[in-house]
Coordinates of C-alpha atoms in Angstrom, one line a residue:
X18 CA 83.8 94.1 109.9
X19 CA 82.5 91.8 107.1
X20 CA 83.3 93.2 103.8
X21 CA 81.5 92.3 99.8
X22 CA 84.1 92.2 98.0
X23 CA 83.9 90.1 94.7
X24 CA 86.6 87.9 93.5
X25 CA 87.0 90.6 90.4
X26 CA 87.3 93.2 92.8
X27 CA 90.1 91.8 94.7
X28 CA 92.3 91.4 92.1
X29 CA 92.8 95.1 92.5
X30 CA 96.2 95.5 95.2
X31 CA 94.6 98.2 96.6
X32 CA 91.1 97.0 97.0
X33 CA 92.8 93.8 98.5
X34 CA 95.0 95.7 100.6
X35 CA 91.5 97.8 102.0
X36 CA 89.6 94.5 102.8
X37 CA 92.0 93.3 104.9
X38 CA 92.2 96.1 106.9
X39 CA 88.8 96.6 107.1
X40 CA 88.4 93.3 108.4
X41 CA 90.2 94.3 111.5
X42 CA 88.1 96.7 112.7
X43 CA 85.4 95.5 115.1
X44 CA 83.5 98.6 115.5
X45 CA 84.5 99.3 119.3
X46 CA 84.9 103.2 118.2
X47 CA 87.4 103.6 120.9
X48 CA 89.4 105.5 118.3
X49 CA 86.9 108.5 118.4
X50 CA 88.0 109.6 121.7
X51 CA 91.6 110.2 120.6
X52 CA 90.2 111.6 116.7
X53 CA 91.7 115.2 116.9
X54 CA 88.8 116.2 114.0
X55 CA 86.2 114.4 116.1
X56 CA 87.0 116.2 119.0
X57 CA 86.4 119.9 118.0
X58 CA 83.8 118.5 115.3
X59 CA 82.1 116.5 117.3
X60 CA 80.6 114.7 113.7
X61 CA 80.7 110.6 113.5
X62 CA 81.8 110.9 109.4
X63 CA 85.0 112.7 110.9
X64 CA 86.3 110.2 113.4
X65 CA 88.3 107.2 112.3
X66 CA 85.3 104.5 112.6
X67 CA 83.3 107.1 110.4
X68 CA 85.9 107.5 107.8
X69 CA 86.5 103.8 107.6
X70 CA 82.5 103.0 106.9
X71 CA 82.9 105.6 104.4
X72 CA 86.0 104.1 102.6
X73 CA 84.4 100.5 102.9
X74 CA 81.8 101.8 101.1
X75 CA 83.5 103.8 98.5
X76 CA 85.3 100.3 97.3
X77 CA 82.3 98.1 97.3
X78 CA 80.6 101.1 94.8
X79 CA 83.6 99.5 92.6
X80 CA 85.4 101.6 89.8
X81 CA 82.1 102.5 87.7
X82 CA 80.9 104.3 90.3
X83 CA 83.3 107.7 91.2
X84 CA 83.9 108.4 95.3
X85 CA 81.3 110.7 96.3
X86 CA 81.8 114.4 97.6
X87 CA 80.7 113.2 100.8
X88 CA 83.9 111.1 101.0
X89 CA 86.3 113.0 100.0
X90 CA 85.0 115.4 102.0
X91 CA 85.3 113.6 105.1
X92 CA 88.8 111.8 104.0
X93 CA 90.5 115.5 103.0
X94 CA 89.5 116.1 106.8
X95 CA 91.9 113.6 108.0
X96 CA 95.1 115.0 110.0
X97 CA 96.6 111.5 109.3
X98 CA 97.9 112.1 112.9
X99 CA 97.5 108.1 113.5
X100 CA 96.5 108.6 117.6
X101 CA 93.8 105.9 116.4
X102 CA 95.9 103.2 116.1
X103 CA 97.7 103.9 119.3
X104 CA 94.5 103.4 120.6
X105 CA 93.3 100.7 118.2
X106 CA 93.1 97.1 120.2
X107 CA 92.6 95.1 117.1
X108 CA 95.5 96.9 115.5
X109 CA 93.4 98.5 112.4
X110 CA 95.7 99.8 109.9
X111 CA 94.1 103.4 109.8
X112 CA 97.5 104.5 107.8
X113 CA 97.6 102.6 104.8
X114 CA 93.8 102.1 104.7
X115 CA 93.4 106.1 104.5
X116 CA 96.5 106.0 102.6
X117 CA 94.5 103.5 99.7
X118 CA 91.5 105.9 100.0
X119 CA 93.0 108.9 99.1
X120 CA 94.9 107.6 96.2
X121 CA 91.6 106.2 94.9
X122 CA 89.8 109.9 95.2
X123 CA 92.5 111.7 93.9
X124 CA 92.3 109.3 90.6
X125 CA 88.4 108.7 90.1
X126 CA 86.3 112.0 92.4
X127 CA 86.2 115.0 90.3
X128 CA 87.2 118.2 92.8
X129 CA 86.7 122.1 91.5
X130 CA 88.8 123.8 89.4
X131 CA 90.4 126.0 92.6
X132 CA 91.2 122.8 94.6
X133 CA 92.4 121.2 91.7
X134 CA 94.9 124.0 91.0
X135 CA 95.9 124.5 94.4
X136 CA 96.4 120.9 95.2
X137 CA 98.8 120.9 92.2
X138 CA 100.3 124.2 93.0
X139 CA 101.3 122.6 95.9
X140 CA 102.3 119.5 94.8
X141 CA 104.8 121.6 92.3
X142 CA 106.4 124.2 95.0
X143 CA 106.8 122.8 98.7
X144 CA 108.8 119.7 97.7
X145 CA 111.9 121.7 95.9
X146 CA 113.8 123.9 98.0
X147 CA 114.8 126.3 95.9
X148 CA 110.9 126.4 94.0
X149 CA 109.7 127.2 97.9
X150 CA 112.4 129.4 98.9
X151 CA 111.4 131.6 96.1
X152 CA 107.8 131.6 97.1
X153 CA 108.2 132.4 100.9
X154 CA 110.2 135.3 99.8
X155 CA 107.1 136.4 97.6
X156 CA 104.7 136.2 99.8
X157 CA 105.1 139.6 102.2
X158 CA 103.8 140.5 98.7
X159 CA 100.7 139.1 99.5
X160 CA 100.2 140.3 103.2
X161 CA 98.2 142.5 102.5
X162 CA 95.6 141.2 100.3
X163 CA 95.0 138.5 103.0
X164 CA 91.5 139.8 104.5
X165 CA 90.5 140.3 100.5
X166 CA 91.5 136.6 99.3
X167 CA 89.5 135.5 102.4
X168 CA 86.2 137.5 100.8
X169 CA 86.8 136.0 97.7
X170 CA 87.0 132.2 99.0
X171 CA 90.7 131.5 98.5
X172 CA 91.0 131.0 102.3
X173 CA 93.4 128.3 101.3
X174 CA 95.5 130.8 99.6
X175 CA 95.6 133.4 102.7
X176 CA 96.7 130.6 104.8
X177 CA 99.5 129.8 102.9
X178 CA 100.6 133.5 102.9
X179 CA 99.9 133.3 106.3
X180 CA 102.2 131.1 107.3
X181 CA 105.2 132.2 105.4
X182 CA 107.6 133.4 107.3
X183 CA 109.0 137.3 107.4
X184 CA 111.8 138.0 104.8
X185 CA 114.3 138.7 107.6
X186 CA 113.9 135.1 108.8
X187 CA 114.5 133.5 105.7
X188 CA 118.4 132.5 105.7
X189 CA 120.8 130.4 104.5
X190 CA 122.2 127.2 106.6
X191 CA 126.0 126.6 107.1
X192 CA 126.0 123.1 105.9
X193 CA 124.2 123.0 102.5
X194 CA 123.9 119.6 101.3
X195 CA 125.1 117.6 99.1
X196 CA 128.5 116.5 101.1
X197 CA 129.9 114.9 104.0
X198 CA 130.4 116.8 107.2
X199 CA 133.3 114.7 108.8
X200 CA 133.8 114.0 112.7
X201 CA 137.1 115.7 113.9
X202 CA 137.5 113.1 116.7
X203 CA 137.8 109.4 116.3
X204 CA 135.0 108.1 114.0
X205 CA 132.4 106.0 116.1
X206 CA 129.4 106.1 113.4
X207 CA 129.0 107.1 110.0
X208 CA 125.1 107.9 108.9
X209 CA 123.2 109.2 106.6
X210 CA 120.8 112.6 106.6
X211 CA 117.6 113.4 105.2
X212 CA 117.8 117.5 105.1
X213 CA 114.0 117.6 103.5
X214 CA 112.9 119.9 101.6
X215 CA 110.4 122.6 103.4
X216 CA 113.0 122.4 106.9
X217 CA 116.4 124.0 104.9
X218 CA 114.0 126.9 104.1
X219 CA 112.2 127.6 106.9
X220 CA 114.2 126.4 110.1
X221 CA 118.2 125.3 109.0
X222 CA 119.4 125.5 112.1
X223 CA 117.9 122.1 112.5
X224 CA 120.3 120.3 110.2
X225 CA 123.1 122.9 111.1
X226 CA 122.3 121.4 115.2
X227 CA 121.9 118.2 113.9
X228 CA 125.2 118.2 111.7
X229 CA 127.2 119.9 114.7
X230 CA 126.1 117.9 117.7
X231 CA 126.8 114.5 115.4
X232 CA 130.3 115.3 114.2
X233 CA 131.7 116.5 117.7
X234 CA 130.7 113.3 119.0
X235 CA 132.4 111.3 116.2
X236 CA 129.7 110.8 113.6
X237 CA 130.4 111.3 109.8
X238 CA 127.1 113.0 108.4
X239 CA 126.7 112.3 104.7
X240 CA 124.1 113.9 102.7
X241 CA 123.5 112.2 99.6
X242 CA 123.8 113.4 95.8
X243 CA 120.3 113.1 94.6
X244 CA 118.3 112.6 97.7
X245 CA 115.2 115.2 98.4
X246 CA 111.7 115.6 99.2
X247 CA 110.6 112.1 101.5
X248 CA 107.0 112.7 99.5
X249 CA 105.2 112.4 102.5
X250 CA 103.1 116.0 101.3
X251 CA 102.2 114.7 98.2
X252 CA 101.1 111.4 99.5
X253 CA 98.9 112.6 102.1
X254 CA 97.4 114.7 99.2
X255 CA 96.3 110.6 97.3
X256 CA 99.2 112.0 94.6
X257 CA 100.5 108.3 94.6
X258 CA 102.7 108.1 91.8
X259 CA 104.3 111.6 92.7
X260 CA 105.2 110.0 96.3
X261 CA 106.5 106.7 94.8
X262 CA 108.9 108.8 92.4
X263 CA 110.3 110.7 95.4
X264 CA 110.5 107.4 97.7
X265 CA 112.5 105.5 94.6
X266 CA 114.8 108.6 94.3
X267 CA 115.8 108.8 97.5
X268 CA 116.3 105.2 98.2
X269 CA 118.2 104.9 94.6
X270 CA 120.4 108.3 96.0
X271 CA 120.6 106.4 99.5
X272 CA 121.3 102.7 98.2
X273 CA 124.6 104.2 96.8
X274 CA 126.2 105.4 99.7
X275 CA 125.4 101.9 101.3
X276 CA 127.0 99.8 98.4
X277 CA 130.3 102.1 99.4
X278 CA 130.7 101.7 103.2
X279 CA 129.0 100.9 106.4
X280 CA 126.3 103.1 106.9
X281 CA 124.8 103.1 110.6
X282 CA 121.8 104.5 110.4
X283 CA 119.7 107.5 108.2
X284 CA 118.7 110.1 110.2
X285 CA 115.5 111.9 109.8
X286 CA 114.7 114.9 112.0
X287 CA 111.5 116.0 110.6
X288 CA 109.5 113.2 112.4
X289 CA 106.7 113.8 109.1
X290 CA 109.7 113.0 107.1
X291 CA 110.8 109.7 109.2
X292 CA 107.4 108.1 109.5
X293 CA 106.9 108.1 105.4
X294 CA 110.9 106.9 105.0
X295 CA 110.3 104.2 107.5
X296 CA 107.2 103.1 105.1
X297 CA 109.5 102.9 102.1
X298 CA 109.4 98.9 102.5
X299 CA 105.8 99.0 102.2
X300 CA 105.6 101.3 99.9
X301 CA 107.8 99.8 97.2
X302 CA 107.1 95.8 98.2
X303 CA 105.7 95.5 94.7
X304 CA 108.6 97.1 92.9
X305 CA 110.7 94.1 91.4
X306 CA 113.6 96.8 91.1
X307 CA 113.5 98.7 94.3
X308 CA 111.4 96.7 96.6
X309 CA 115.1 95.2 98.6
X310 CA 116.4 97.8 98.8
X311 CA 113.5 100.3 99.8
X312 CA 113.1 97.4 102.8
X313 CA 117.2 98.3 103.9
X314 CA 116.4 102.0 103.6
X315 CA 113.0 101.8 106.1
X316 CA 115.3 99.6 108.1
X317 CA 117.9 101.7 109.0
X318 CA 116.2 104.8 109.1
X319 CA 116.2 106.3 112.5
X320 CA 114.6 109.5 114.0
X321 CA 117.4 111.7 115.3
X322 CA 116.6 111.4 119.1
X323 CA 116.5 107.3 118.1
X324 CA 119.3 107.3 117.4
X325 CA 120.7 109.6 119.7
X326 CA 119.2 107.7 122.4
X327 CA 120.8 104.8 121.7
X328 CA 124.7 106.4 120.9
X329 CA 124.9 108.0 124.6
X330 CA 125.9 111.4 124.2
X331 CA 127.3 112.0 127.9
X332 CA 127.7 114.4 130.2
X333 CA 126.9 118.1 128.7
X334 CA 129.3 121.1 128.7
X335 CA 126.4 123.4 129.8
X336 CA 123.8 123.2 132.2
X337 CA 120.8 125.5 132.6
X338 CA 117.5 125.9 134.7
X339 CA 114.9 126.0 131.6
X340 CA 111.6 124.6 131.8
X341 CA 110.8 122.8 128.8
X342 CA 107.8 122.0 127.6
X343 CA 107.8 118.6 124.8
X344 CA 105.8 119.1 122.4
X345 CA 105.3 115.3 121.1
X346 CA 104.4 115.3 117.2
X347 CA 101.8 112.8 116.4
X348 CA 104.4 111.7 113.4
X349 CA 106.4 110.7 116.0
X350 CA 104.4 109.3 119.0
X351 CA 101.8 107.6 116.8
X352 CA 103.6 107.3 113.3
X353 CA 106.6 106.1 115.2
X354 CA 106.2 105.2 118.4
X355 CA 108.8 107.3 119.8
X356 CA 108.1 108.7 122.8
X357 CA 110.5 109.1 125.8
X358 CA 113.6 108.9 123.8
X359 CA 113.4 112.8 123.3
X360 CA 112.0 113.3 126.7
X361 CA 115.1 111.5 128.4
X362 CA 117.7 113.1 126.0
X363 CA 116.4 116.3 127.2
X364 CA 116.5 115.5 130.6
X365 CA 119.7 114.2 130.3
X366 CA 121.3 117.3 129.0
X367 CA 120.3 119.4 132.0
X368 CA 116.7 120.5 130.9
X369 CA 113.6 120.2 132.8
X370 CA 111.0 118.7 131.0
X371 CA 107.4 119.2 131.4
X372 CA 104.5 117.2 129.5
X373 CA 101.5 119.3 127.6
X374 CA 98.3 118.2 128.4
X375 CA 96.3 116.9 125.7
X376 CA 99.9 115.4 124.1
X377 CA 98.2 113.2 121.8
X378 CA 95.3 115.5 120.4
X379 CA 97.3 117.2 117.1
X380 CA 98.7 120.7 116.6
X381 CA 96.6 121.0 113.0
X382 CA 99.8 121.4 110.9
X383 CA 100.1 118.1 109.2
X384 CA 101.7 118.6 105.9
X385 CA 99.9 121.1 104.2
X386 CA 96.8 120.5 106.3
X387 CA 96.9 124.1 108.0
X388 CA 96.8 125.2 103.7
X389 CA 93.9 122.7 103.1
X390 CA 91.7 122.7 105.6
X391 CA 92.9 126.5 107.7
X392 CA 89.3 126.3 110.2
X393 CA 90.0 123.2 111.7
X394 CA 94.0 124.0 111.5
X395 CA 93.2 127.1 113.6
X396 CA 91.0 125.7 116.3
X397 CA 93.3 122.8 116.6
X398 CA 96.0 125.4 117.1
X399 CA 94.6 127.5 119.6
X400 CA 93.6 124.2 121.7
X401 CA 97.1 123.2 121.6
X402 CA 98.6 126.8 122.2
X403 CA 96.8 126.7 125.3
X404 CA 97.8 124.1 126.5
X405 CA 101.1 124.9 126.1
X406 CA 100.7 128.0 127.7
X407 CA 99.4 125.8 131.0
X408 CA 102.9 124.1 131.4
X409 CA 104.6 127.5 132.3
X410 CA 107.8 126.6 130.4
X411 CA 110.3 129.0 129.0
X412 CA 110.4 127.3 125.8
X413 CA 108.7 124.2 123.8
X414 CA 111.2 121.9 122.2
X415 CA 109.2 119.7 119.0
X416 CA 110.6 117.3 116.7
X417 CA 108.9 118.2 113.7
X418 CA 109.6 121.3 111.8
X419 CA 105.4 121.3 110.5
X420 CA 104.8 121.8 114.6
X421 CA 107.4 124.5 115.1
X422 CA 106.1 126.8 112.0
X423 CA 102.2 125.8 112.9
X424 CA 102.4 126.7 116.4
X425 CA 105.4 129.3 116.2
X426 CA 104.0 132.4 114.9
X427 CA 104.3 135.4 117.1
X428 CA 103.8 133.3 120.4
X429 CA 105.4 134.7 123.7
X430 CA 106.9 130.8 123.9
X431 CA 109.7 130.3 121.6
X432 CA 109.6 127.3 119.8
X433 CA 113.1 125.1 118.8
X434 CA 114.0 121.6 117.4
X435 CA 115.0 119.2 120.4
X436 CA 117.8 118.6 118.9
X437 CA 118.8 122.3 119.1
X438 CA 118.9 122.3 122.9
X439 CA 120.5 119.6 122.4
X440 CA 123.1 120.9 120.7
X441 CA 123.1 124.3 123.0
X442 CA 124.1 121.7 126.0
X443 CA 126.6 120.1 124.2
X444 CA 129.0 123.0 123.1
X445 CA 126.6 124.4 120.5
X446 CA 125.7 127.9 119.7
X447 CA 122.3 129.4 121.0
X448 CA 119.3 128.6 119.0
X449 CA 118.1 131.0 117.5
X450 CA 115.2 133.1 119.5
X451 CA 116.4 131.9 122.5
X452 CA 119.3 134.6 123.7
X453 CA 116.9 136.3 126.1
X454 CA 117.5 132.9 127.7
X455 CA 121.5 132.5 127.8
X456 CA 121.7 133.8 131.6
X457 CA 120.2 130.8 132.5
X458 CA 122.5 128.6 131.0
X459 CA 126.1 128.1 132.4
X460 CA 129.5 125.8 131.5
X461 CA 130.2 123.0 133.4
X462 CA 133.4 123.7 134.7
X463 CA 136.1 121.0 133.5
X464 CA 139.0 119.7 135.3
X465 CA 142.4 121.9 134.9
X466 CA 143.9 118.6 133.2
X467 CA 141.3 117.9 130.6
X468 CA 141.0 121.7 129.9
X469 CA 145.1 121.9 129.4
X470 CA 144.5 119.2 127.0
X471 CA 141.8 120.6 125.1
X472 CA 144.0 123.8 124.7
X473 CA 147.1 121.5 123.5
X474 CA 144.8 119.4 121.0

C-alpha cells in the first residue's frame, strides 16, 4: 500500500508506527473472509481491508483535520478479535495499527455527550474490583427498566444490566489476593498470577482452580501487592494513557517479585488479559524507566494452559465420559496463538473434546464490546450459540472469562474455565454448575501401597 506521509508527519511515533504497517498490506482482502463484523454485516468499511483504508486516510487528513464520524464509526465496530492476521500473508499488523487508530479518535473526534459518559463510566467501574462488585450487585435494580432504557436509546445501558449477573451468583473466592498460596509438596515452580479485575467478581472459581491445581502439583502462586487491571478494556476503548498507567503498575508490582527470587513464569488465565500483558514490551519500548523491564514481564508471561502444557501434569485422579465442546477465544487463538495446548490438556485429563464449527468467527464479547455495540454482540452470540449447540457436548470449557459471561446466560450448556475441568480431574472440587454431571465422573482407583501412603503423609 503506498502511503503520503510528509517528513513532518512522521515525526509523529504513532503516525510512523501506522505507515509501516500500512505498508504491508497489499490489498489481497483475504482477511474479509475471517472479519467476524464483515460476516453478519456484510459492509466493506467493516472488514479489516475497509478499516485499514479508513485509518490510512484519517492520518494523511493530519492533526488539523479531526477523524470523521464515519471512522470512528467503523473503528468502534472492531471486535479486535485479530482472526485477520491469522489469515494475513504479508503479516499486517491489524493490532497495533487499530490500536494507533483508536487512540488517535479517542483524542481528536468529538463523540456525544451519552457515549462520552458511558465510555468513561466504564473506564471508571470495570477495572476495580471492588467499584464493579458494587455495581453488579446494583443492577437487579435495574432489571426492570430494561425494555424502557431500550425506548429511550440507552441500549448500551440495558446491556450492561443485562449482563450482570443474579445476586445469588455473586460470591466471594477462597484465595483473595494479595499473598502467596504455597505448594504443600516439593516446590518445582514458583510463578506469578494475574487475578484481573472483572474475573474475581464474576467467575472466582477460576483463580480458586487455577491456585488449587498449581499448588498440588508443586507450584508456589504469588499474587503481587499492587498488581490489577491488565488495561486491556480501556485500551481497546483508544484511552491510551489510562492503559499505559495500568501496564506500568503492574509490571512495577510484578518487577518486584522478580528482583526477590526466581520467578518461572506469570500466569494469565483470562486470555483478554494475556494477549495485552504479553504486549507490555511494545507497549512501554519508549519508556526510558520501564521499557526493560516491561520487555521481562511480556516475556515470561504465559497463558495458564501454556504453561500447563509445558509442566506435564500427569495422570488424573478422576476420569469421566463428558463431551466437551472448546470454545477457542480469539484472544487466544489469534492474540496468542495458542491453540491445541488447551485442547490436549483436556484430552489428557480424560475429557472428550469436540471442535465448534465456525471456531475462528468471535463470540461478540470482546471487552466491553457486548456494552458498546449490544446488535452486533447479540447476532454474533446467537451464531456462536448455535454452533455450539451442533457439537452435542455436555459442557463448553473457554479460556476467557469475557466468553463464559457472553455466551453463559441461561443456556441449557453450562459453561466453565478449562482450567476448572482441569482441576475437577485432578483432585479438585466440582465446578460450579456442573453437579448434575458428577455421575459421570469416577476416581481412578490407586494402588493399596500409594494409597497407605497418602493416608500416612
Amino acid at each position: 500500500m503506498q502511503t503520503n506521509f510528509s517528513a513532518a508527519d512522521l515525526a509523529n511515533p504513532r503516525v510512523a508506527e501506522a505507515d509501516k504497517i500500512l505498508k504491508r498490506c497489499v490489498h489481497c482482502g483475504l482477511c474479509t473472509a475471517v472479519c467476524s463484523t464483515y460476516v453478519v454485516l456484510g459492509d466493506e468499511r467493516d472488514s479489516p481491508r475497509g478499516r485499514i483504508y479508513l485509518i490510512k486516510d484519517m492520518f494523511e487528513r493530519g492533526a488539523e483535520r479531526e477523524p470523521s464520524e464515519q471512522v470512528r464509526h467503523h473503528i468502534d465496530r472492531c471486535l479486535t478479535c485479530l482472526s485477520c492476521m491469522t489469515t494475513c500473508p504479508s503479516g499486517v499488523d491489524y493490532h497495533h495499527l487499530v490500536d494507533a487508530a483508536r487512540a488517535e479518535i479517542e483524542e481528536r473526534s468529538p463523540r456525544t455527550w451519552k457515549d462520552r459518559t458511558l465510555r468513561r463510566l466504564l473506564a471508571f467501574i470495570i477495572p476495580y474490583p471492588r467499584r464493579f462488585r458494587l455495581a453488579v450487585k446494583l443492577a437487579p435494580l435495574g432489571r426492570p427498566f430494561i425494555p424502557l432504557l431500550e425506548r429511550l436509546g440507552l441500549k448500551e445501558v440495558a446491556a450492561m444490566i443485562a449482563l450482570a449477573p443474579l445476586p445469588t451468583k455473586v460470591r466471594e473466592g477462597r484465595f483473595g489476593g494479595p499473598g502467596e498460596a504455597l505448594t504443600h509438596g516439593e516446590r518445582r515452580a514458583r510463578v506469578l498470577l494475574l487475578t484481573g479485575c472483572v474475573q474475581p467478581v464474576l467467575r472466582p472459581d477460576i483463580n480458586d482452580a487455577t491456585i488449587r491445581l498449581l499448588a498440588r502439583r508443586g507450584v508456589d502462586v504469588i499474587v503481587a501487592h499492587g498488581a490489577g487491571c491488565c488495561g486491556a478494556l480501556v485500551k481497546h476503548m483508544g484511552r491510551e494513557t489510562d492503559a499505559m498507567h495500568q501496564a506500568r503498575r503492574n509490571v512495577e508490582a510484578w518487577s518486584k517479585e522478580i528482583n526477590r527470587g526466581q520467578i518461572d513464569a506469570i500466569i494469565v488465565n483470562a486470555s483478554g488479559c494475556g494477549t495485552t500483558v504479553k504486549d507490555y514490551g511494545h507497549m512501554l519500548r519508549d519508556d526510558p524507566i520501564f521499557a526493560h523491564d516491561a520487555a521481562k514481564v511480556s516475556s515470561l508471561a504465559k497463558d495458564v494452559s501454556e504453561f500447563l502444557y509445558d509442566y506435564q501434569l500427569g495422570a488424573p485422579e478422576r476420569w469421566s465420559s463428558l463431551r466437551v465442546a472448546y470454545h477457542s477465544a480469539c484472544s487466544l487463538q489469534h492474540g496468542q496463538r495458542v491453540h491445541d495446548e488447551p485442547k490436549a490438556l483436556l484430552k489428557q485429563a480424560g475429557f472428550a473434546v469436540v471442535d465448534v464449527p465456525e471456531g475462528h468467527i468471535c463470540c461478540g464479547s470482546a471487552g466491553t464490546y457486548n456494552i458498546l455495540q449490544p446488535e452486533i454482540a447479540g447476532q454474533l452470540k446467537k451464531r456462536k450459540l448455535d454452533n455450539i449447540r451442533s457439537t452435542r457436548a455436555d459442557v463448553v470449557a473457554a479460556g476467557n472469562i469475557g466468553c463464559i459471561t457472553q455466551l453463559d446466560s441461561g443456556q441449557d450448556i453450562p459453561f466453565v474455565h478449562t482450567v476448572e475441568l482441569l482441576d475437577w480431574a485432578y483432585g479438585g472440587p466440582v465446578p460450579r454448575g456442573l453437579d448434575h454431571l458428577q455421575d459421570f465422573v469416577t476416581d481412578v482407583p490407586r494402588p493399596r501401597r500409594q494409597v497407605e501412603e497418602f493416608i500416612e503423609t
